[in-house]
Amino acid sequence: MIEDAERRAIEHECARLVALYANLNDEARWGEVAALYAEDGVMYRPTAPDQGVVGREAILSAFKARPPRTTRHVCSNVVIDVEGPATARGTSAMLLFTAADAPPLVGSFHDRFCLTAEGWRFAERRGSLIFT
């Protein structure tokens, strides 16, 4: 049984990962973005929801392979469900702005979190687009 204070702390740490991911992504700080994943974490981009990128090194390579761009991710409606002392799940809404002449992308993330020696990390981050 998880006490309320511990549950709230886990919810806070996982919600912080969601926000930190968006901010670091917008700043093109790819090494720090990849470090938010567990070593064996999996990333599914909203634009490629069926193509998992497995492991921190592969995730880092995938981000570095992107052409430079200016972005602003807006994440909201973050809900974290604590499953146990070392696992949680979460959902969030996402709005991505990329350029003045491109319409924003609207989607969501479904996340699995795990507690590692480095703290809470994404075990899996699965993005999807709602309006394309």
mmCIF file of C-alpha atoms in Angstrom:
data_model
loop_
_atom_site.group_PDB
_atom_site.id
_atom_site.type_symbol
_atom_site.label_atom_id
_atom_site.label_comp_id
_atom_site.label_asym_id
_atom_site.label_seq_id
_atom_site.Cartn_x
_atom_site.Cartn_y
_atom_site.Cartn_z
ATOM 1 C CA MET A 1 0.000 0.000 0.000
ATOM 2 C CA ILE A 2 1.337 3.402 -0.991
ATOM 3 C CA GLU A 3 0.780 6.243 1.438
ATOM 4 C CA ASP A 4 -0.824 9.435 0.114
ATOM 5 C CA ALA A 5 2.369 11.490 0.505
ATOM 6 C CA GLU A 6 4.416 8.938 -1.455
ATOM 7 C CA ARG A 7 1.734 8.719 -4.177
ATOM 8 C CA ARG A 8 1.668 12.509 -4.530
ATOM 9 C CA ALA A 9 5.473 12.621 -4.713
ATOM 10 C CA ILE A 10 5.488 10.010 -7.486
ATOM 11 C CA GLU A 11 2.746 11.864 -9.370
ATOM 12 C CA HIS A 12 4.754 15.087 -9.079
ATOM 13 C CA GLU A 13 7.998 13.498 -10.297
ATOM 14 C CA CYS A 14 6.299 11.864 -13.291
ATOM 15 C CA ALA A 15 4.373 15.025 -14.237
ATOM 16 C CA ARG A 16 7.664 16.935 -13.988
ATOM 17 C CA LEU A 17 9.200 14.514 -16.518
ATOM 18 C CA VAL A 18 6.385 15.312 -18.971
ATOM 19 C CA ALA A 19 7.021 19.071 -18.692
ATOM 20 C CA LEU A 20 10.803 18.738 -18.664
ATOM 21 C CA TYR A 21 10.667 16.577 -21.797
ATOM 22 C CA ALA A 22 8.756 19.310 -23.653
ATOM 23 C CA ASN A 23 11.103 22.084 -22.515
ATOM 24 C CA LEU A 24 14.327 20.209 -23.264
ATOM 25 C CA ASN A 25 12.940 19.103 -26.633
ATOM 26 C CA ASP A 26 12.155 22.714 -27.564
ATOM 27 C CA GLU A 27 15.696 23.716 -26.570
ATOM 28 C CA ALA A 28 17.198 20.883 -28.699
ATOM 29 C CA ARG A 29 19.031 19.504 -25.651
ATOM 30 C CA TRP A 30 18.967 15.984 -27.060
ATOM 31 C CA GLY A 31 21.311 14.346 -24.575
ATOM 32 C CA GLU A 32 19.181 15.541 -21.700
ATOM 33 C CA VAL A 33 15.978 14.456 -23.448
ATOM 34 C CA ALA A 34 17.374 10.949 -24.023
ATOM 35 C CA ALA A 35 18.506 10.807 -20.380
ATOM 36 C CA LEU A 36 14.845 11.117 -19.303
ATOM 37 C CA TYR A 37 14.347 7.553 -20.568
ATOM 38 C CA ALA A 38 15.346 4.395 -18.751
ATOM 39 C CA GLU A 39 18.369 2.735 -20.386
ATOM 40 C CA ASP A 40 16.013 0.335 -22.192
ATOM 41 C CA GLY A 41 13.203 2.873 -22.614
ATOM 42 C CA VAL A 42 11.113 3.027 -25.762
ATOM 43 C CA MET A 43 9.994 6.148 -27.640
ATOM 44 C CA TYR A 44 7.115 6.206 -30.130
ATOM 45 C CA ARG A 45 6.897 9.579 -31.863
ATOM 46 C CA PRO A 46 3.433 11.024 -32.511
ATOM 47 C CA THR A 47 4.306 11.186 -36.221
ATOM 48 C CA ALA A 48 5.410 7.511 -36.248
ATOM 49 C CA PRO A 49 3.299 5.822 -33.542
ATOM 50 C CA ASP A 50 4.056 2.272 -34.730
ATOM 51 C CA GLN A 51 7.842 2.631 -34.930
ATOM 52 C CA GLY A 52 9.452 2.241 -31.518
ATOM 53 C CA VAL A 53 12.933 3.564 -30.912
ATOM 54 C CA VAL A 54 14.477 1.347 -28.229
ATOM 55 C CA GLY A 55 17.195 2.406 -25.786
ATOM 56 C CA ARG A 56 18.742 5.721 -24.798
ATOM 57 C CA GLU A 57 21.473 5.644 -27.431
ATOM 58 C CA ALA A 58 18.996 4.965 -30.250
ATOM 59 C CA ILE A 59 16.671 7.664 -28.917
ATOM 60 C CA LEU A 60 19.553 10.142 -28.801
ATOM 61 C CA SER A 61 20.541 9.226 -32.372
ATOM 62 C CA ALA A 62 16.949 9.672 -33.553
ATOM 63 C CA PHE A 63 16.795 13.180 -32.087
ATOM 64 C CA LYS A 64 20.194 14.145 -33.500
ATOM 65 C CA ALA A 65 19.112 12.968 -36.964
ATOM 66 C CA ARG A 66 16.299 15.529 -37.068
ATOM 67 C CA PRO A 67 16.830 18.623 -39.172
ATOM 68 C CA PRO A 68 17.089 21.762 -37.021
ATOM 69 C CA ARG A 69 13.751 23.408 -36.318
ATOM 70 C CA THR A 70 12.133 25.769 -33.864
ATOM 71 C CA THR A 71 9.357 24.199 -31.808
ATOM 72 C CA ARG A 72 7.106 24.858 -28.866
ATOM 73 C CA HIS A 73 5.405 21.924 -27.190
ATOM 74 C CA VAL A 74 2.461 22.696 -24.924
ATOM 75 C CA CYS A 75 1.446 19.805 -22.673
ATOM 76 C CA SER A 76 -1.651 19.779 -20.504
ATOM 77 C CA ASN A 77 -4.268 17.521 -18.939
ATOM 78 C CA VAL A 78 -1.492 15.506 -17.311
ATOM 79 C CA VAL A 79 -2.866 12.627 -15.260
ATOM 80 C CA ILE A 80 -0.528 10.206 -13.477
ATOM 81 C CA ASP A 81 -1.743 6.901 -12.067
ATOM 82 C CA VAL A 82 0.641 5.329 -9.572
ATOM 83 C CA GLU A 83 0.698 1.551 -9.931
ATOM 84 C CA GLY A 84 3.258 0.790 -7.252
ATOM 85 C CA PRO A 85 6.356 2.192 -5.545
ATOM 86 C CA ALA A 86 8.414 1.864 -8.759
ATOM 87 C CA THR A 87 5.870 2.098 -11.609
ATOM 88 C CA ALA A 88 3.292 4.547 -12.863
ATOM 89 C CA ARG A 89 1.332 5.378 -15.999
ATOM 90 C CA GLY A 90 0.308 8.729 -17.375
ATOM 91 C CA THR A 91 -1.552 10.523 -20.125
ATOM 92 C CA SER A 92 -1.245 14.069 -21.390
ATOM 93 C CA ALA A 93 -2.505 16.259 -24.203
ATOM 94 C CA MET A 94 0.044 17.829 -26.536
ATOM 95 C CA LEU A 95 0.000 20.793 -28.875
ATOM 96 C CA LEU A 96 3.074 21.300 -31.087
ATOM 97 C CA PHE A 97 3.869 24.521 -32.906
ATOM 98 C CA THR A 98 6.667 24.258 -35.486
ATOM 99 C CA ALA A 99 6.510 27.211 -37.873
ATOM 100 C CA ALA A 100 4.428 30.236 -38.730
ATOM 101 C CA ASP A 101 3.173 28.631 -41.945
ATOM 102 C CA ALA A 102 2.442 25.143 -40.519
ATOM 103 C CA PRO A 103 -0.705 24.279 -38.579
ATOM 104 C CA PRO A 104 -0.138 23.085 -35.017
ATOM 105 C CA LEU A 105 -0.205 19.359 -34.345
ATOM 106 C CA VAL A 106 -2.623 18.116 -31.695
ATOM 107 C CA GLY A 107 -2.066 14.803 -30.013
ATOM 108 C CA SER A 108 -1.449 12.937 -26.824
ATOM 109 C CA PHE A 109 1.120 10.899 -24.968
ATOM 110 C CA HIS A 110 0.571 7.680 -23.090
ATOM 111 C CA ASP A 111 3.510 7.088 -20.794
ATOM 112 C CA ARG A 112 4.844 4.325 -18.598
ATOM 113 C CA PHE A 113 7.254 5.445 -15.881
ATOM 114 C CA CYS A 114 9.736 3.452 -13.832
ATOM 115 C CA LEU A 115 11.926 4.246 -10.868
ATOM 116 C CA THR A 116 15.619 3.772 -11.684
ATOM 117 C CA ALA A 117 18.846 4.419 -9.798
ATOM 118 C CA GLU A 118 18.773 7.862 -11.500
ATOM 119 C CA GLY A 119 15.215 8.597 -10.367
ATOM 120 C CA TRP A 120 11.933 8.403 -12.276
ATOM 121 C CA ARG A 121 12.315 7.869 -16.013
ATOM 122 C CA PHE A 122 10.174 7.058 -19.027
ATOM 123 C CA ALA A 123 9.972 3.311 -19.583
ATOM 124 C CA GLU A 124 7.820 4.006 -22.629
ATOM 125 C CA ARG A 125 6.561 7.193 -24.230
ATOM 126 C CA ARG A 126 3.913 6.623 -26.896
ATOM 127 C CA GLY A 127 2.739 9.654 -28.861
ATOM 128 C CA SER A 128 -0.188 9.892 -31.234
ATOM 129 C CA LEU A 129 -1.829 12.601 -33.326
ATOM 130 C CA ILE A 130 -5.529 13.315 -33.068
ATOM 131 C CA PHE A 131 -5.880 15.904 -35.850
ATOM 132 C CA THR A 132 -3.643 15.409 -38.877
#
